[in-house]
PDB file of C-alpha atoms in Angstrom:
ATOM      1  CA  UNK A   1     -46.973  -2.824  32.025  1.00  0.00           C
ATOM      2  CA  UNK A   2     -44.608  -4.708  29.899  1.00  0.00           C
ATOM      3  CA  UNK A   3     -40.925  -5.309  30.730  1.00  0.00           C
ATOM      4  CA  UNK A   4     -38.048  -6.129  28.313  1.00  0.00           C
ATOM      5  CA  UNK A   5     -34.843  -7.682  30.187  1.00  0.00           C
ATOM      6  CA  UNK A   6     -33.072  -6.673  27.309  1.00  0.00           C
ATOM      7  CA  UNK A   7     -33.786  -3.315  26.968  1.00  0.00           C
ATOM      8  CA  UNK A   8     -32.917  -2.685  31.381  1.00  0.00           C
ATOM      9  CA  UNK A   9     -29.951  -1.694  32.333  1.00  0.00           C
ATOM     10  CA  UNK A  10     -28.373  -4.034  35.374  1.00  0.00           C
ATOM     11  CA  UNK A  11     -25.651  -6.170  36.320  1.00  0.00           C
ATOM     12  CA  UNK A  12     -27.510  -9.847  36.398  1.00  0.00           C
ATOM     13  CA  UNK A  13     -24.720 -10.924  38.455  1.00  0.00           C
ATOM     14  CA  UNK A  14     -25.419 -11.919  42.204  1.00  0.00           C
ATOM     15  CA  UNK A  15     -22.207 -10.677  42.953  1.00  0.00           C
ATOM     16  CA  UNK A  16     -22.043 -11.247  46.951  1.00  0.00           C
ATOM     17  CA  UNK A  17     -25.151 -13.884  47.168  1.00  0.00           C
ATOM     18  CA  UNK A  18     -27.133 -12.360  50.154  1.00  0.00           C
ATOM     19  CA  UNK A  19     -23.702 -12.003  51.895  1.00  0.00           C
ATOM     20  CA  UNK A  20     -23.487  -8.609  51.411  1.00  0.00           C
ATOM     21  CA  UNK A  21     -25.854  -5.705  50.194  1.00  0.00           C
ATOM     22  CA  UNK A  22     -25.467  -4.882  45.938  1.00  0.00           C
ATOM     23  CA  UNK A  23     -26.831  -2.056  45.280  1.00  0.00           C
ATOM     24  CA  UNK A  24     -29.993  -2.141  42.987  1.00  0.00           C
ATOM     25  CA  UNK A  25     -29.738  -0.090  39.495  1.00  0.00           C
ATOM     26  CA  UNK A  26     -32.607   2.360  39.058  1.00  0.00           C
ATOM     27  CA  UNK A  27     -34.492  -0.069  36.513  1.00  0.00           C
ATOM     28  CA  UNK A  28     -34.392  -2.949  39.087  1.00  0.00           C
ATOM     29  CA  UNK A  29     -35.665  -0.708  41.813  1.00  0.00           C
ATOM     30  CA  UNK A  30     -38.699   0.572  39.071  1.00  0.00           C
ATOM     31  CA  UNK A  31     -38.681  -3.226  38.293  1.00  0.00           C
ATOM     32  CA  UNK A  32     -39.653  -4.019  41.964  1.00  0.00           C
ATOM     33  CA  UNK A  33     -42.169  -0.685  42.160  1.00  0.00           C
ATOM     34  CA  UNK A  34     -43.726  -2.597  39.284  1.00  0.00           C
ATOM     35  CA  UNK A  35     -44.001  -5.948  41.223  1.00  0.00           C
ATOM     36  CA  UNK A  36     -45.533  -4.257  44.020  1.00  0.00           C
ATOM     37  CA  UNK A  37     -48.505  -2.991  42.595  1.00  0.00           C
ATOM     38  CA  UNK A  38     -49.007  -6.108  40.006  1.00  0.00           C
ATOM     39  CA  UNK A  39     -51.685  -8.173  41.232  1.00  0.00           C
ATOM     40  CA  UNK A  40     -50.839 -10.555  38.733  1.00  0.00           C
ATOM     41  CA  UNK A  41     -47.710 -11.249  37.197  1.00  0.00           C
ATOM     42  CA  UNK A  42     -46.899 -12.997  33.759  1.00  0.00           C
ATOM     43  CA  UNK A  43     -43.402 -14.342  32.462  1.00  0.00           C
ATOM     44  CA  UNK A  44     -43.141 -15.533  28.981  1.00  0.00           C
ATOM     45  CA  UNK A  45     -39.442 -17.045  28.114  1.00  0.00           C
ATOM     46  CA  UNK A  46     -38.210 -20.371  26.160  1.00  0.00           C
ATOM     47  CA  UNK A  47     -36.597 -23.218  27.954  1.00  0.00           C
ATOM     48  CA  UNK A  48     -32.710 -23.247  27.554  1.00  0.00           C
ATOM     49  CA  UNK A  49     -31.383 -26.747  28.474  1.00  0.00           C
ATOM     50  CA  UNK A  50     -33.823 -27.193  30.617  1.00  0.00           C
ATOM     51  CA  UNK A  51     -33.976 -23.466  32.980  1.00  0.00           C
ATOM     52  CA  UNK A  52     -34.711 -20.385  32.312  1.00  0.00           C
ATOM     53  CA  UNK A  53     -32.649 -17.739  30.250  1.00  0.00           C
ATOM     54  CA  UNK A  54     -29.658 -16.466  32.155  1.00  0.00           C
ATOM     55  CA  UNK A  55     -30.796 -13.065  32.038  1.00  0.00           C
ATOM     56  CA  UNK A  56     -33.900 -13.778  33.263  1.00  0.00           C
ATOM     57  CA  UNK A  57     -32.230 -15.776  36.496  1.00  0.00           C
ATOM     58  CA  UNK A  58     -30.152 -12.580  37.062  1.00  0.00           C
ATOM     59  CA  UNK A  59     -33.156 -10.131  37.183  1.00  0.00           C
ATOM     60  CA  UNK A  60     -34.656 -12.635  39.605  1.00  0.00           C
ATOM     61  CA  UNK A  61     -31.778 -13.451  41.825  1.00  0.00           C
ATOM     62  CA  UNK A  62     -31.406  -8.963  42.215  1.00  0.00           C
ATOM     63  CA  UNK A  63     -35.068  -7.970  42.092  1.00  0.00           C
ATOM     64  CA  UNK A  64     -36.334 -11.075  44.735  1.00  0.00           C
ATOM     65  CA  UNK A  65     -34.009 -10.338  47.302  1.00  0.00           C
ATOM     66  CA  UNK A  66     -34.761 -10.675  51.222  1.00  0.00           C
ATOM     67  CA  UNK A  67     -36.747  -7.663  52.563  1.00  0.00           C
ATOM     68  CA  UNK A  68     -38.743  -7.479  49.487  1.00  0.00           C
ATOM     69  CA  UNK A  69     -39.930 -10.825  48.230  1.00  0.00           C
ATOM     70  CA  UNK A  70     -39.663 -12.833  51.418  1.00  0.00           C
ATOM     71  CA  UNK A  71     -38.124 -12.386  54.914  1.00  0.00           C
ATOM     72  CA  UNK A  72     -35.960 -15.040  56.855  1.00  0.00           C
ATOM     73  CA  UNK A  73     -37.274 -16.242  60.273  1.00  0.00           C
ATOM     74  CA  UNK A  74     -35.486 -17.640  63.322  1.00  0.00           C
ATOM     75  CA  UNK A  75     -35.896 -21.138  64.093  1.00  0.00           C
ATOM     76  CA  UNK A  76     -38.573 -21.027  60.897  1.00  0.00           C
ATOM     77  CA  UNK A  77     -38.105 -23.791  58.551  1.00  0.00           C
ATOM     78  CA  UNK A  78     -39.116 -21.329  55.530  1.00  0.00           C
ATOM     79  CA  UNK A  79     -39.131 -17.911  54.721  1.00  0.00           C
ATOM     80  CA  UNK A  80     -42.253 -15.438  55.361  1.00  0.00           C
ATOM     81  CA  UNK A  81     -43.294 -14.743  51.720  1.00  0.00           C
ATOM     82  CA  UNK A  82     -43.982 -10.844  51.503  1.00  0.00           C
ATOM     83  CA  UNK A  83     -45.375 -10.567  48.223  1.00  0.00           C
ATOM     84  CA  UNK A  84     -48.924 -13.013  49.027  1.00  0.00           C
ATOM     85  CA  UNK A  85     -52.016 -11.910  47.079  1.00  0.00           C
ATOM     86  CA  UNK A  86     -50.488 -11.311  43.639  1.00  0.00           C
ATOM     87  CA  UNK A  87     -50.580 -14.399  41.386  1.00  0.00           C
ATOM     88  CA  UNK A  88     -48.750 -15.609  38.767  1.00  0.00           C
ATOM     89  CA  UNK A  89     -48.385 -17.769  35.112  1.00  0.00           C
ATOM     90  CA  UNK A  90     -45.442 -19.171  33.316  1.00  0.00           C
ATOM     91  CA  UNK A  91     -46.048 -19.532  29.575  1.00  0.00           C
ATOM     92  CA  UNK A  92     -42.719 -21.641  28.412  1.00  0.00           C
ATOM     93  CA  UNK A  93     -41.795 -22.286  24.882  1.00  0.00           C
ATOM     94  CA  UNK A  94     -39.362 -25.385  24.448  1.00  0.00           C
ATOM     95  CA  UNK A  95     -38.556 -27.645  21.726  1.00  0.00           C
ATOM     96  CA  UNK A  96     -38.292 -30.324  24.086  1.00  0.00           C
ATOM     97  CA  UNK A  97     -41.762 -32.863  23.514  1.00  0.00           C
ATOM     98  CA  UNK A  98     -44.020 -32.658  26.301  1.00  0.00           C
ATOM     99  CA  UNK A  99     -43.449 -35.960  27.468  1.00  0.00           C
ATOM    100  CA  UNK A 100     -39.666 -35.391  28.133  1.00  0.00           C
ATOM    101  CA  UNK A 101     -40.090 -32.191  30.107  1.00  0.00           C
ATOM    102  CA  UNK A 102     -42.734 -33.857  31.904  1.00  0.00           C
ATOM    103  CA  UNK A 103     -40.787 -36.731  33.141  1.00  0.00           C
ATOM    104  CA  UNK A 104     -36.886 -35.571  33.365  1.00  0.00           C
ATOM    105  CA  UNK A 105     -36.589 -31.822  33.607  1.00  0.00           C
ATOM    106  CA  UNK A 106     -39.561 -30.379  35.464  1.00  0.00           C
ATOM    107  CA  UNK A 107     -41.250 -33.759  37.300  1.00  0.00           C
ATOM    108  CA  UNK A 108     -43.168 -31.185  40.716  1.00  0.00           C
ATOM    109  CA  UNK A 109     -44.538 -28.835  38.137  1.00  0.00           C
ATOM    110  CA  UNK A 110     -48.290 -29.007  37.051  1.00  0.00           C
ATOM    111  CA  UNK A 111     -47.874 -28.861  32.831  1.00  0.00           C
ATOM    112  CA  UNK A 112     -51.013 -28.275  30.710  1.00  0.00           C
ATOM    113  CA  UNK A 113     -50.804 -28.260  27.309  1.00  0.00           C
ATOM    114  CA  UNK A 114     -52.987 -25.173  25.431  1.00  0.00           C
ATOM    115  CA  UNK A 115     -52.889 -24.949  21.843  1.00  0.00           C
ATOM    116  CA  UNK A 116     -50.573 -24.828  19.702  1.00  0.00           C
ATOM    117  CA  UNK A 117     -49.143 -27.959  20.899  1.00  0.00           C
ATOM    118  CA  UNK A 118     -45.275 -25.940  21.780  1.00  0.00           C
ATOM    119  CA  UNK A 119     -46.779 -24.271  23.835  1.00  0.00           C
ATOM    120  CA  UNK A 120     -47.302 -24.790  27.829  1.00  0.00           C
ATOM    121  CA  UNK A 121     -49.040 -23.226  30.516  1.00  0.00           C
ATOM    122  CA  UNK A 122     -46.824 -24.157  33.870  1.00  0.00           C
ATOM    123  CA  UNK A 123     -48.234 -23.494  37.526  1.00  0.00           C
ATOM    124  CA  UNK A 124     -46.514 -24.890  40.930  1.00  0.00           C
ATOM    125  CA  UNK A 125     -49.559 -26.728  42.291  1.00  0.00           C
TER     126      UNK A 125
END
Protein backbone atom coordinates (compact mmCIF):
# COMPACT_ATOMS: atom_id res chain seq x y z
CA UNK A 1 0.00 0.00 0.00
CA UNK A 2 1.41 3.17 -1.27
CA UNK A 3 0.07 6.65 -0.43
CA UNK A 4 0.51 9.91 -2.43
CA UNK A 5 -0.25 13.19 -0.22
CA UNK A 6 -0.70 14.79 -3.34
CA UNK A 7 -3.04 12.87 -4.98
CA UNK A 8 -5.63 12.83 -1.25
CA UNK A 9 -8.04 15.02 -0.92
CA UNK A 10 -7.93 16.98 2.74
CA UNK A 11 -7.65 20.17 4.36
CA UNK A 12 -3.88 19.90 6.01
CA UNK A 13 -4.94 22.59 8.20
CA UNK A 14 -5.29 21.85 12.06
CA UNK A 15 -7.92 24.19 12.10
CA UNK A 16 -9.07 24.04 15.97
CA UNK A 17 -5.70 22.21 17.38
CA UNK A 18 -7.30 19.42 19.57
CA UNK A 19 -9.68 22.18 20.86
CA UNK A 20 -12.38 21.11 19.03
CA UNK A 21 -13.34 17.98 16.84
CA UNK A 22 -12.52 18.57 12.60
CA UNK A 23 -14.04 16.31 10.91
CA UNK A 24 -11.78 13.76 8.99
CA UNK A 25 -12.23 13.65 4.96
CA UNK A 26 -12.90 10.14 3.68
CA UNK A 27 -9.14 9.70 2.43
CA UNK A 28 -7.80 10.58 5.95
CA UNK A 29 -10.18 8.19 7.58
CA UNK A 30 -8.93 5.28 4.69
CA UNK A 31 -5.50 6.89 5.52
CA UNK A 32 -5.87 5.83 9.24
CA UNK A 33 -7.67 2.21 8.17
CA UNK A 34 -4.34 1.91 6.39
CA UNK A 35 -2.21 2.72 9.54
CA UNK A 36 -4.06 0.30 11.46
CA UNK A 37 -3.33 -2.72 9.78
CA UNK A 38 0.45 -1.62 8.71
CA UNK A 39 2.78 -3.41 10.78
CA UNK A 40 5.36 -1.38 9.44
CA UNK A 41 5.25 1.94 8.18
CA UNK A 42 7.69 3.82 5.72
CA UNK A 43 7.87 7.70 4.94
CA UNK A 44 10.10 8.86 2.23
CA UNK A 45 10.16 12.93 1.90
CA UNK A 46 13.16 15.61 1.42
CA UNK A 47 14.15 17.96 4.14
CA UNK A 48 12.74 21.57 3.62
CA UNK A 49 14.73 24.02 5.83
CA UNK A 50 15.26 21.69 8.07
CA UNK A 51 11.33 19.79 8.72
CA UNK A 52 9.35 18.00 6.89
CA UNK A 53 7.12 19.11 3.84
CA UNK A 54 4.11 21.09 4.93
CA UNK A 55 1.81 18.74 3.48
CA UNK A 56 3.20 16.03 5.03
CA UNK A 57 2.91 17.91 8.72
CA UNK A 58 -0.80 18.48 7.84
CA UNK A 59 -1.64 14.77 7.09
CA UNK A 60 0.10 14.06 10.38
CA UNK A 61 -1.27 16.71 12.61
CA UNK A 62 -5.27 15.24 11.12
CA UNK A 63 -4.54 11.53 10.77
CA UNK A 64 -2.49 11.25 14.50
CA UNK A 65 -5.04 12.74 16.44
CA UNK A 66 -5.98 11.67 20.18
CA UNK A 67 -8.17 8.51 20.27
CA UNK A 68 -6.31 7.02 17.47
CA UNK A 69 -2.57 7.41 17.74
CA UNK A 70 -2.26 8.02 21.45
CA UNK A 71 -4.62 8.79 24.39
CA UNK A 72 -4.07 11.55 27.15
CA UNK A 73 -3.86 10.37 30.82
CA UNK A 74 -4.63 12.14 34.09
CA UNK A 75 -1.87 13.04 36.24
CA UNK A 76 0.38 10.98 33.39
CA UNK A 77 3.38 12.79 32.36
CA UNK A 78 2.93 11.30 28.64
CA UNK A 79 0.43 10.06 26.51
CA UNK A 80 -0.58 6.17 26.22
CA UNK A 81 0.69 5.42 22.66
CA UNK A 82 -2.16 3.30 20.91
CA UNK A 83 -0.55 2.35 17.86
CA UNK A 84 2.61 -0.03 19.74
CA UNK A 85 3.73 -3.02 17.65
CA UNK A 86 3.94 -1.41 14.20
CA UNK A 87 7.40 0.01 13.41
CA UNK A 88 8.67 2.49 11.44
CA UNK A 89 11.72 4.15 8.96
CA UNK A 90 12.36 7.62 7.77
CA UNK A 91 14.36 7.70 4.53
CA UNK A 92 15.19 11.71 4.18
CA UNK A 93 16.71 13.27 1.19
CA UNK A 94 18.44 16.75 1.95
CA UNK A 95 21.03 18.73 0.35
CA UNK A 96 22.22 19.70 3.58
CA UNK A 97 25.96 17.61 4.25
CA UNK A 98 25.63 15.11 6.80
CA UNK A 99 27.67 16.77 9.19
CA UNK A 100 25.39 19.90 9.40
CA UNK A 101 22.16 18.01 9.92
CA UNK A 102 23.92 16.01 12.35
CA UNK A 103 25.01 18.75 14.56
CA UNK A 104 22.37 21.82 14.12
CA UNK A 105 19.06 20.59 12.81
CA UNK A 106 18.37 17.07 14.04
CA UNK A 107 21.14 16.62 17.17
CA UNK A 108 18.47 13.41 19.32
CA UNK A 109 18.10 11.59 16.07
CA UNK A 110 20.20 8.38 15.31
CA UNK A 111 21.55 9.25 11.38
CA UNK A 112 23.17 6.44 9.34
CA UNK A 113 24.39 7.08 6.22
CA UNK A 114 23.47 4.13 3.35
CA UNK A 115 24.64 4.60 -0.02
CA UNK A 116 24.42 6.94 -2.12
CA UNK A 117 25.95 9.31 0.18
CA UNK A 118 22.36 11.93 0.00
CA UNK A 119 20.80 9.64 1.26
CA UNK A 120 19.89 8.84 5.13
CA UNK A 121 18.27 6.29 7.02
CA UNK A 122 16.83 8.24 10.37
CA UNK A 123 15.44 6.21 13.49
CA UNK A 124 14.57 7.88 17.09
CA UNK A 125 16.81 5.64 19.21
Amino acid sequence: MVLYLNTLSFDPVLRHGYRQLQPLEPDLQAAQADILWAEHITLLYPVWWGSVPALLKGFLDRVLLPGFAFKYQPDKKYPQPLLMGKTAHLLLTMDTPIWYFRWFIRPRLYIRSVKPPWLFVVSNR
